[in-house]
Coordinates of C-alpha atoms in Angstrom, one line a residue:
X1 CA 24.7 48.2 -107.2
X2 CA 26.0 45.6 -105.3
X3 CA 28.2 42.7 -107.6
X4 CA 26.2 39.7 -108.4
X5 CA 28.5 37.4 -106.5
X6 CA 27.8 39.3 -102.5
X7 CA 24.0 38.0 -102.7
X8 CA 23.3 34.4 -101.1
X9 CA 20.0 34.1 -102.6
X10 CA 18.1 34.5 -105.7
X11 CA 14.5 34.9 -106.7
X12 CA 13.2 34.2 -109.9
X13 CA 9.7 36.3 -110.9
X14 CA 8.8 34.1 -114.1
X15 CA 11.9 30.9 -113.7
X16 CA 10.4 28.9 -116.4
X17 CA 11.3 31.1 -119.2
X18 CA 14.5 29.7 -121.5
X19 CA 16.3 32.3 -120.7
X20 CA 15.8 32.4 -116.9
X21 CA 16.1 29.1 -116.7
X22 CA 19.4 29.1 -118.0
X23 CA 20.7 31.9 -115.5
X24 CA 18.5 30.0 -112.6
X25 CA 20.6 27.0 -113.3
X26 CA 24.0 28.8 -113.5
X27 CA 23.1 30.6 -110.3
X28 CA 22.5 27.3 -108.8
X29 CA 25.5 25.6 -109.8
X30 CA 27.5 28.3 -108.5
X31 CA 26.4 27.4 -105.2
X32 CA 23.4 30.6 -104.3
X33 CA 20.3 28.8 -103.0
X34 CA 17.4 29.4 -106.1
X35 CA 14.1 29.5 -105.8
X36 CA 11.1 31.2 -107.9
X37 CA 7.5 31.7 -109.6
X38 CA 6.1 30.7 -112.5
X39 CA 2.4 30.8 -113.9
X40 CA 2.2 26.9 -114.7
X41 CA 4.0 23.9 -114.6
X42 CA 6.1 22.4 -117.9
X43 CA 8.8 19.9 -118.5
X44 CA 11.3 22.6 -118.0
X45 CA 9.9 23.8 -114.6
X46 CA 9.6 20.5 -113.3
X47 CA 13.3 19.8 -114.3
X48 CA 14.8 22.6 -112.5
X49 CA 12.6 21.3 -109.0
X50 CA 14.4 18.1 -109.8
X51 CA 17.8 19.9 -109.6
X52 CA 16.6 21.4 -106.0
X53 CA 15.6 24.4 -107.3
X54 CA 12.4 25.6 -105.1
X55 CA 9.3 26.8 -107.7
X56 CA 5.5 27.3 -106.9
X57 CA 3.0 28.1 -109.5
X58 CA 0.4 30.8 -106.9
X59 CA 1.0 34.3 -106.4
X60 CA 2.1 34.3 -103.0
X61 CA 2.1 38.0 -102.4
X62 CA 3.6 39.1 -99.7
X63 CA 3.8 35.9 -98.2
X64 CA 7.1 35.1 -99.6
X65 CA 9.4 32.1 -98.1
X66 CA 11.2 33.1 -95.5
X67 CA 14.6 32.6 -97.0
X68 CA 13.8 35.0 -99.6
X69 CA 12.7 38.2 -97.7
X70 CA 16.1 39.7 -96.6
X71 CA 17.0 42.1 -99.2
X72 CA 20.7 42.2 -98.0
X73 CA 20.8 38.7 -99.3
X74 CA 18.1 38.4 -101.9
X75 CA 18.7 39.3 -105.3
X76 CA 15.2 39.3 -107.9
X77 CA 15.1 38.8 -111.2
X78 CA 12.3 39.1 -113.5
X79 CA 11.3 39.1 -116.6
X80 CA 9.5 41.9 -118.5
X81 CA 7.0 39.2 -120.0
X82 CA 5.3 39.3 -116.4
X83 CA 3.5 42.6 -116.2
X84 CA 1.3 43.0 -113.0
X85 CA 2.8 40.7 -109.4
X86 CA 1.6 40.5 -106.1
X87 CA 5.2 39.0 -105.2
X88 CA 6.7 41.5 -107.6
X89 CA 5.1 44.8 -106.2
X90 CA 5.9 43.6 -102.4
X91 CA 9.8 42.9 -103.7
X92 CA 9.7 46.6 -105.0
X93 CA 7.7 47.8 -102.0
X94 CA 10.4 46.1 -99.8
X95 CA 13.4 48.2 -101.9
X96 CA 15.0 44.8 -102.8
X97 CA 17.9 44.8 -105.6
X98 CA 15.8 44.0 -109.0
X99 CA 16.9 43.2 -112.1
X100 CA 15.9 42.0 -115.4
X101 CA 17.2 39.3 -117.0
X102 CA 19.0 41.1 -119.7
X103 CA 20.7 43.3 -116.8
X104 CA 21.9 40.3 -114.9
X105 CA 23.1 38.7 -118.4
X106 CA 24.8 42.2 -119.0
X107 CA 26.4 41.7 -116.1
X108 CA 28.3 38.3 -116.2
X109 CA 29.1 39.0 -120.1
X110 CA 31.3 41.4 -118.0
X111 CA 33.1 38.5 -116.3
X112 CA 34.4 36.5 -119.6
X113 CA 35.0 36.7 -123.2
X114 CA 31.8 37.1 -124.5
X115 CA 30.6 36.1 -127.8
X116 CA 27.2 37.4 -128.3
X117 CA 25.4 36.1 -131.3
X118 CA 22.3 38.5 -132.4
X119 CA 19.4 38.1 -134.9
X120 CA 15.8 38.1 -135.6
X121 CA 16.4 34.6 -136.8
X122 CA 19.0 31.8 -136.2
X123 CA 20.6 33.0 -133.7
X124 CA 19.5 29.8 -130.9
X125 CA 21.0 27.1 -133.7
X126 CA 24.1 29.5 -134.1
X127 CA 24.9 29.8 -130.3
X128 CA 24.6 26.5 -129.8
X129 CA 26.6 25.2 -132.6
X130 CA 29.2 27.8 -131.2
X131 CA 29.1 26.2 -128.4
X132 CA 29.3 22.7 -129.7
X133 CA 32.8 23.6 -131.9
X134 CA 34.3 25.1 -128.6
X135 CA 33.3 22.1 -126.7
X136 CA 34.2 19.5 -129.2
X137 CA 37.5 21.5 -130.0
X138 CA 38.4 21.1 -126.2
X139 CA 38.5 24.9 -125.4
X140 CA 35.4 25.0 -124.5
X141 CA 33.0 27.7 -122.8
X142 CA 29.8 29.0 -120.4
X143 CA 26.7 29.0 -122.3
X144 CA 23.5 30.7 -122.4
X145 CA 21.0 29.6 -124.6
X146 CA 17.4 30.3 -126.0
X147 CA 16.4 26.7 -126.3
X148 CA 17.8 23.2 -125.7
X149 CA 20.7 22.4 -127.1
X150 CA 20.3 18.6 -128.5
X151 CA 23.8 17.7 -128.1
X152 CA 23.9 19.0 -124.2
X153 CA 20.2 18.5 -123.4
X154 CA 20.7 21.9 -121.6
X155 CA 20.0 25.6 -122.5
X156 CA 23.2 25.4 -120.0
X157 CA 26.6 25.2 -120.9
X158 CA 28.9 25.6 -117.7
X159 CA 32.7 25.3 -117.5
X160 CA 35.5 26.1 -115.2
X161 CA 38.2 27.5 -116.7
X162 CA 37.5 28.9 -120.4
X163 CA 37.5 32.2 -120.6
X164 CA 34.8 32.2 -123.4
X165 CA 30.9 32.7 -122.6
X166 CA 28.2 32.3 -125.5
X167 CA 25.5 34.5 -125.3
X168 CA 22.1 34.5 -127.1
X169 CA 21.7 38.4 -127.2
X170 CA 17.9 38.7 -127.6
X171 CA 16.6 41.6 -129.4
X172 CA 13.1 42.2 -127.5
X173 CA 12.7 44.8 -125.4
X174 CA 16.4 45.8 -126.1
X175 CA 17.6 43.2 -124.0
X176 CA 21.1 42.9 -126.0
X177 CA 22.4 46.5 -125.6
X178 CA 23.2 45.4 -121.9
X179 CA 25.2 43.0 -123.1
X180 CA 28.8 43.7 -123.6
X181 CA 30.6 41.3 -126.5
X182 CA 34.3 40.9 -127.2
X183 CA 32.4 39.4 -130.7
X184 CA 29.7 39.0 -131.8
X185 CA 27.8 37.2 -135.0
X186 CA 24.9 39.1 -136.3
X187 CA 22.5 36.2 -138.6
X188 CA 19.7 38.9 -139.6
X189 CA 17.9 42.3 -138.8
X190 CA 14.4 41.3 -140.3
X191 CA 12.2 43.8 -138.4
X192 CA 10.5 42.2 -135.5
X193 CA 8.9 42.8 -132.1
X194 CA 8.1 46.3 -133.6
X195 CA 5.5 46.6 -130.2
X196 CA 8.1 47.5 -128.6
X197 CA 10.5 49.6 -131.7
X198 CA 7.5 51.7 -132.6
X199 CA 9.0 51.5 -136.6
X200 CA 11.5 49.4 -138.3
X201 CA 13.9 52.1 -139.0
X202 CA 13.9 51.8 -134.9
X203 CA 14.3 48.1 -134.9
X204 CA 17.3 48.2 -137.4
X205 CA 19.0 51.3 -135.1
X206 CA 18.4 49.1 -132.2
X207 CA 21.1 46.8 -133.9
X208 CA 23.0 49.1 -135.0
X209 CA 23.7 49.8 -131.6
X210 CA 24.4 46.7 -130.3
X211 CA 27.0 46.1 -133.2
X212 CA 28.7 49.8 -131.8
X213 CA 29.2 47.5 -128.4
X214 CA 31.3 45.3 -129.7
X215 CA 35.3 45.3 -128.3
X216 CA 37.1 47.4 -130.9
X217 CA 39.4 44.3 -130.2
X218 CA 37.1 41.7 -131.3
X219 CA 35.2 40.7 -134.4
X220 CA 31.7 41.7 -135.7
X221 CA 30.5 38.8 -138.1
X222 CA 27.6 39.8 -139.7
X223 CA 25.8 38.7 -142.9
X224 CA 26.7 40.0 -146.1
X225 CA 24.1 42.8 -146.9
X226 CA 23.6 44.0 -143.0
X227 CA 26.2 46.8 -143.4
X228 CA 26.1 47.2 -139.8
X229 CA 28.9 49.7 -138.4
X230 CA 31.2 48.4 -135.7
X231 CA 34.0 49.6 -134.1
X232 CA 35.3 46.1 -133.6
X233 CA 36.5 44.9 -137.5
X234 CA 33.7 43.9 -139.8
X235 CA 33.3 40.7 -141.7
X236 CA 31.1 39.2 -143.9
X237 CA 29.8 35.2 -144.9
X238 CA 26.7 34.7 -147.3
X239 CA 25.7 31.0 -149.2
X240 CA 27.2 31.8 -152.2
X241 CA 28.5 34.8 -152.6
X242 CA 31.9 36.1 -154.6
X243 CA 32.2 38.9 -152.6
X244 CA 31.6 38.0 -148.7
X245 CA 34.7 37.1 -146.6
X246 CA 33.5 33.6 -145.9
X247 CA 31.0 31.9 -148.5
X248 CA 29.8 28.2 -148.8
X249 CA 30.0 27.1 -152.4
X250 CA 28.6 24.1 -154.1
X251 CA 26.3 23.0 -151.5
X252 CA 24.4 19.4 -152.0
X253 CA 23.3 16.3 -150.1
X254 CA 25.8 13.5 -150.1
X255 CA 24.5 10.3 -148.0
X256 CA 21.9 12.3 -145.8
X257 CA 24.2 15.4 -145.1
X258 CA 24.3 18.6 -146.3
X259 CA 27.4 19.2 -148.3
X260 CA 29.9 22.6 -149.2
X261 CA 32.9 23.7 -149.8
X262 CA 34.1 26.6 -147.8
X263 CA 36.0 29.9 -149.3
X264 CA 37.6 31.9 -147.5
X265 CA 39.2 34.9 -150.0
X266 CA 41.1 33.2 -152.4
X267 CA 41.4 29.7 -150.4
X268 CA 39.1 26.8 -150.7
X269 CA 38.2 24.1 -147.9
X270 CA 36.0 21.2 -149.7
X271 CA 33.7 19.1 -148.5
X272 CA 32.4 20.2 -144.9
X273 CA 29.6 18.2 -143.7
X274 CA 27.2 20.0 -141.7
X275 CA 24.6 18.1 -139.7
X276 CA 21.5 20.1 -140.1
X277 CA 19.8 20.4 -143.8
X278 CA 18.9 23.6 -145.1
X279 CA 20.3 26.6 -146.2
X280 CA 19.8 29.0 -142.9
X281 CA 21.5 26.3 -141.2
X282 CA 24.5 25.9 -143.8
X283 CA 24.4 30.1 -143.0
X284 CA 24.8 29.5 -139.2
X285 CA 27.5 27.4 -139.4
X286 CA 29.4 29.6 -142.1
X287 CA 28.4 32.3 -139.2
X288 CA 30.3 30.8 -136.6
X289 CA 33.5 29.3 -138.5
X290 CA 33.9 32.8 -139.4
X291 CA 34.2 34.0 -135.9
X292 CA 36.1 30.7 -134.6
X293 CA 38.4 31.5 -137.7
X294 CA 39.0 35.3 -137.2
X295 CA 39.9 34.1 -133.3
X296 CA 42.6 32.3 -135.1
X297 CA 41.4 28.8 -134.7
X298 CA 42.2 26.4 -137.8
X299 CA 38.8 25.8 -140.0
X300 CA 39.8 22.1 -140.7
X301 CA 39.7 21.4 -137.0
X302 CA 35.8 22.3 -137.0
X303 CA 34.9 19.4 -139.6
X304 CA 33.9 16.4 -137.3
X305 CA 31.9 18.8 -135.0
X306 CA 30.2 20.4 -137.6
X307 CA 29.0 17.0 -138.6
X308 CA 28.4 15.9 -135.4
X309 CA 25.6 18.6 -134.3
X310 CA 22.5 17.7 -133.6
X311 CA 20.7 20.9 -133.5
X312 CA 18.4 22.7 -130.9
X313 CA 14.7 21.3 -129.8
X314 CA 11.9 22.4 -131.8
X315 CA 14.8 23.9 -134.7
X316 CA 13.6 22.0 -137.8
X317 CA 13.5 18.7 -135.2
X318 CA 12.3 15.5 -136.9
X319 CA 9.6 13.3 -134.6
X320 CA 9.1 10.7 -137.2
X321 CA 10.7 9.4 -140.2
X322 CA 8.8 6.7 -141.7
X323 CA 8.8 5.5 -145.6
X324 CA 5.8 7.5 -146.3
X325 CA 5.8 10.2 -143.2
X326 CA 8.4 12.7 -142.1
X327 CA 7.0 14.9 -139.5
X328 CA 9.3 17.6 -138.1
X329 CA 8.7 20.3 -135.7
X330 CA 10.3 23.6 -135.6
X331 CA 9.7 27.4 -133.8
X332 CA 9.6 29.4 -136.9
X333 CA 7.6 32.1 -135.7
X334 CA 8.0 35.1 -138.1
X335 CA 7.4 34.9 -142.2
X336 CA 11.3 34.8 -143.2
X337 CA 11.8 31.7 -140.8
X338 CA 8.7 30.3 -142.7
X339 CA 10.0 30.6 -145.9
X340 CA 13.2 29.1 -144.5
X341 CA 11.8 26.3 -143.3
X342 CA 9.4 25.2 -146.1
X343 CA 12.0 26.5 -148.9
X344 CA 14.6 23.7 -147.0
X345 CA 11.9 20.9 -146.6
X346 CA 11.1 21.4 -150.7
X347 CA 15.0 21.0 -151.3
X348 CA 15.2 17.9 -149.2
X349 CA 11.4 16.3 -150.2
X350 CA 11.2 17.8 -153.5
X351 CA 7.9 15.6 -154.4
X352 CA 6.4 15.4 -151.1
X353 CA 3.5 17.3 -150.1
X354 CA 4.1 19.2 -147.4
X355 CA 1.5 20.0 -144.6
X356 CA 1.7 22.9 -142.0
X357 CA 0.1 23.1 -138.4
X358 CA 0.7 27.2 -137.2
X359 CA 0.2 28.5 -134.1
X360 CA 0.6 32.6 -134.8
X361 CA 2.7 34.1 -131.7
X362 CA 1.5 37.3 -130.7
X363 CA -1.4 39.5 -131.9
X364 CA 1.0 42.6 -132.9
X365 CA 3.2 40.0 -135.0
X366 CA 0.6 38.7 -136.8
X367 CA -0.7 42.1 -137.3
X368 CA 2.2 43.8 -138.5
X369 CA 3.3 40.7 -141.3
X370 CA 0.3 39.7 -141.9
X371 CA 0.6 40.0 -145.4
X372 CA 4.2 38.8 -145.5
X373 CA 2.6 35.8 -143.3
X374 CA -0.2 34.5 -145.9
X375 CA 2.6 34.9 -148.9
X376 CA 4.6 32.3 -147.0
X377 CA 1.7 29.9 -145.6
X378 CA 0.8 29.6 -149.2
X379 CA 3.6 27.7 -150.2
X380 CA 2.4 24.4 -148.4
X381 CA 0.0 22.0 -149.8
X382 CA -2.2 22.2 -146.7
X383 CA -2.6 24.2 -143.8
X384 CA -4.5 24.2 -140.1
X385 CA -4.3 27.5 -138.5
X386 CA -4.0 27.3 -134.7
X387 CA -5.4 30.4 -132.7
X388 CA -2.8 33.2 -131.9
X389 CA -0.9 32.5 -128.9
X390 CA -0.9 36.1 -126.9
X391 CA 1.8 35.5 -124.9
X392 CA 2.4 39.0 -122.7
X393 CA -0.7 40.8 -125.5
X394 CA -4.4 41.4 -124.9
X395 CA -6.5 40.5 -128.5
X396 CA -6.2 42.9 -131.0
X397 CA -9.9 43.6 -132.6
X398 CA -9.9 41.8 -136.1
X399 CA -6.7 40.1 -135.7
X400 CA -7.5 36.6 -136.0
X401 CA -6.4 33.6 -137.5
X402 CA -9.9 33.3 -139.5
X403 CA -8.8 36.6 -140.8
X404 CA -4.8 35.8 -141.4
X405 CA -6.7 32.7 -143.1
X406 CA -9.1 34.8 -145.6
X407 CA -5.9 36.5 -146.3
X408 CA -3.5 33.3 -147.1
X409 CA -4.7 32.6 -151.1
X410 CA -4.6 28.6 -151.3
X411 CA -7.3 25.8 -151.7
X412 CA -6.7 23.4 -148.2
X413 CA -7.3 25.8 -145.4
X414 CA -8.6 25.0 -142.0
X415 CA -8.5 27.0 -138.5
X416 CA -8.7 24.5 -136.1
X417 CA -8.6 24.7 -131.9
X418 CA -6.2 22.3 -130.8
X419 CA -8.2 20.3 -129.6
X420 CA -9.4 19.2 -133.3
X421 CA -5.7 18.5 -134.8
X422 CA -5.5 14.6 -133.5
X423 CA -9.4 14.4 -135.1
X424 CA -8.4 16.2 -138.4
X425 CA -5.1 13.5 -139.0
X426 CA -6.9 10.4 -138.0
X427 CA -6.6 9.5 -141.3
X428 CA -3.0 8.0 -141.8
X429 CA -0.7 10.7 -143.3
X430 CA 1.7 10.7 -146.1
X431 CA 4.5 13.2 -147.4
X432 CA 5.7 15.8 -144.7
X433 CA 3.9 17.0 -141.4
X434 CA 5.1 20.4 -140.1
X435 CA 4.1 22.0 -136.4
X436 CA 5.3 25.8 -136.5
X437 CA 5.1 28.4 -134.0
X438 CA 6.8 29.9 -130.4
X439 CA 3.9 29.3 -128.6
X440 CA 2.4 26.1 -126.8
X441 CA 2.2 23.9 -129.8
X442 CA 4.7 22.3 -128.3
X443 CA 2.4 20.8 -126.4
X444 CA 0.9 19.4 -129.6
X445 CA 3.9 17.2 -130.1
X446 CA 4.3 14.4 -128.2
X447 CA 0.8 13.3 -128.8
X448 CA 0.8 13.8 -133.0
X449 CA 4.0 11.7 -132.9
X450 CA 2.5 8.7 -131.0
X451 CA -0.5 9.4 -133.3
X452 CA 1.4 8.9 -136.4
X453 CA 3.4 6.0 -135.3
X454 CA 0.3 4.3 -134.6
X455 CA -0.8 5.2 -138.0
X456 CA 2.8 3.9 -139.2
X457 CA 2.8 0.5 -137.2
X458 CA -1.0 -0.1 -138.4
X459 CA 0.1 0.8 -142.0
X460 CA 3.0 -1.7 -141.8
X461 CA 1.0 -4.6 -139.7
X462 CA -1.6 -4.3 -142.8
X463 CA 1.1 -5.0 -145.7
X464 CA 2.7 -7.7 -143.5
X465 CA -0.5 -9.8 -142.9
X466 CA -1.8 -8.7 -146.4
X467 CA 1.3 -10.2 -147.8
X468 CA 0.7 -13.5 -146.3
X469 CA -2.9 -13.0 -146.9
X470 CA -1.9 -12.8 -150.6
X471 CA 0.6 -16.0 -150.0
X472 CA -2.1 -18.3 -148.4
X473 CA -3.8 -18.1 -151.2
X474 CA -1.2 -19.4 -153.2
X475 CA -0.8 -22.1 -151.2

């Protein structure tokens, strides 16, 4: 195969994705002219046109721009989500160089010192906090990311001269065994995507395998209890824990922030703020000042960016935070990143009632967990059940969210189109609003937060006037 670098041009079958995004932007910035497909228009697709990055939402078949059809020049990448092409099927008629993301991803973790961070959950907060302690730390590094990093605005991190690369290594369809990582952080194996394993004893030997890629010269972080074999040293962090390598002790809220104190064997670091609540958050951050450590950079330096993080979009985001209203959004999209999410919310709003909007993701998922599913649902006060997204699926007969409803034992249950969610919160709102879910709920957002500050600013316009209602009649 030819080396990335000898092709002028790239196409990419399905650019909107996060992850081909990222690699359309990096492409770009390294000077090849971009262009590509989508199915529809977003935010993200419309950012990278604004960039000069050509995209067009029609299958154009064979009539493909004319820059584009020299496959000397052109290389394609796709993405396994998109199953059936006209442009794809002419680019493979035409014998042009195609490759899937993951392959092309494979490829440049080649060209640094790649640290791959791996898991069924956390692992887009973890990268991206990686990321933000190299920056802030001034060695900085090229990023690729699953989502948006708040403090970069980008799921793009680019820079000239570290030879450090942080790479989400995504777990579906195998993607992170073409990955090679000088280290890597592993947050979870909770089985997953198991459409494509066939059995979780499959899905837990596909990350075996991925830990067995690791530079025998690096460091495999992984969470205490994985026992994941590496060839690379092995190292442990838990919340918690006397017998992990790295463990956060002691953690509390001080002044808004999530407080702990940080062991490492027999020595103790007290007081690191961290700027995301929760405790899967507190475990990302332990994940990554347990690489940065190992690579022999001083903990102590890693205090004011820890502090100063701001998180990834649609990762436990806040929209609103009113007196009587907190409304965050976040991705959770599998039952342990359910309970995660609700179990930090009760730590932080311990009296509040606590309201969910889901949107399941994929028939299989929701097939598969079910059960684990309505056991986590159950712990909010109230819930509207969105219909399944499919994504890349065709339905699944039964699988619905009336039935993942029947199954989810609680008294304030609704399945709602969406559609019917601005109806069904008309009436002002109070405790804490959660939207959950991979899919296009995100789409949901920006309209429920102008809806609730309209109920916020009508709430507060009331007590002011009713106060000087109450103070003319004093008069």
């Amino acid at each position: 195969m030819k080396q990335l670098a000898a092709f002028d041009r790239v196409y990419f079958v399905g650019i909107g994705g996060i992850g081909m995004s990222a690699l359309a932007r990096y492409f770009k910035f390294n000077g090849k002219h971009v262009a590509g497909y989508d199915k529809v228009e977003t935010p993200l697709t419309l950012k990278l046109s604004d960039e000069g990055i050509a995209i067009h939402y029609e299958d154009l078949g064979t009539e493909i721009p004319l820059a584009y059809q020299d496959p000397e020049n052109t290389l394609v990448v796709y993405t396994p989500a998109i199953k059936a092409l006209g442009e794809l099927a002419f680019f493979q008629a035409e014998k042009f160089t195609i490759l899937k993301r993951s392959e092309v991803l494979g490829a440049l973790t080649k060209t640094y010192k790649s640290l791959c961070v791996a898991g069924t959950h956390g692992k887009t907060t973890t990268s991206a906090l990686l990321t933000h302690l190299l920056t802030t730390i001034d060695v900085g590094c090229t990023s690729f990311l699953g989502g948006i990093a708040s403090n970069f605005d980008s799921n793009l991190v680019l820079h000239a001269s570290s030879p450090y690369a942080v790479i989400e290594a995504d777990e579906f369809d195998r993607s992170f065994l073409q990955l090679s990582p000088y280290a890597a952080i592993v947050t979870a194996a909770d089985p997953d995507h198991l459409d494509i394993y066939g059995s979780e004893d499959a899905f837990v030997q596909g990350f075996r395998q991925f830990t067995m890629r690791v530079d025998p010269k690096g460091f495999c972080i992984q969470k205490e209890g994985l026992q994941l074999q590496s060839l690379a040293p092995v190292l442990t962090y838990a919340i918690a824990s006397q017998t992990a390598n790295y463990s956060f002790i002691n953690l509390r809220y001080v002044n808004g922030f999530q407080v702990a104190d940080l062991k490492i064997g027999a020595l103790m670091h007290e007081g690191f703020e961290l700027g995301l609540p929760g405790i899967h958050n507190a475990e990302n951050a332990l994940g990554c000042i347990a690489l940065l450590h190992c690579m022999g950079f001083d903990v102590d330096l890693l205090r004011p960016a820890l502090k100063s993080f701001k998180g990834v979009k649609r990762r436990f985001e806040y929209q609103l935070r009113s007196e009587n209203l907190v409304y965050i959004d976040d991705y959770a999209h599998h039952p342990t990143e359910i309970n995660a999410l609700i179990s930090s919310v009760r730590a932080i709003y311990p009296d509040q009632k606590i309201t969910g909007i889901f949107q399941p993701h994929l028939f299989s998922r929701t097939q598969d967990f079910a059960a684990e599913f309505a056991l986590a649902l159950a712990q909010l006060d109230t819930l509207y059940l969105l219909p399944i997204y499919p994504a890349r699926e065709l339905p699944i007969p039964g699988v619905s969210s009336e039935w993942l409803a029947d199954l989810t034992q609680m008294q304030h249950k609704l399945v709602l189109q969406p559609h019917e969610v601005l109806t069904a919160l008309q009436k002002p709102q109070k405790g804490v609003l959660l939207t959950i879910g991979a899919g296009d709920i995100d789409r949901l957002v920006g309209p429920l937060t102008d809806l609730l500050k309209m109920q916020t600013l009508h709430r507060w316009k009331f007590g002011f006037l009713g106060f000087f209602g109450c103070c003319s009649l004093l008069v």
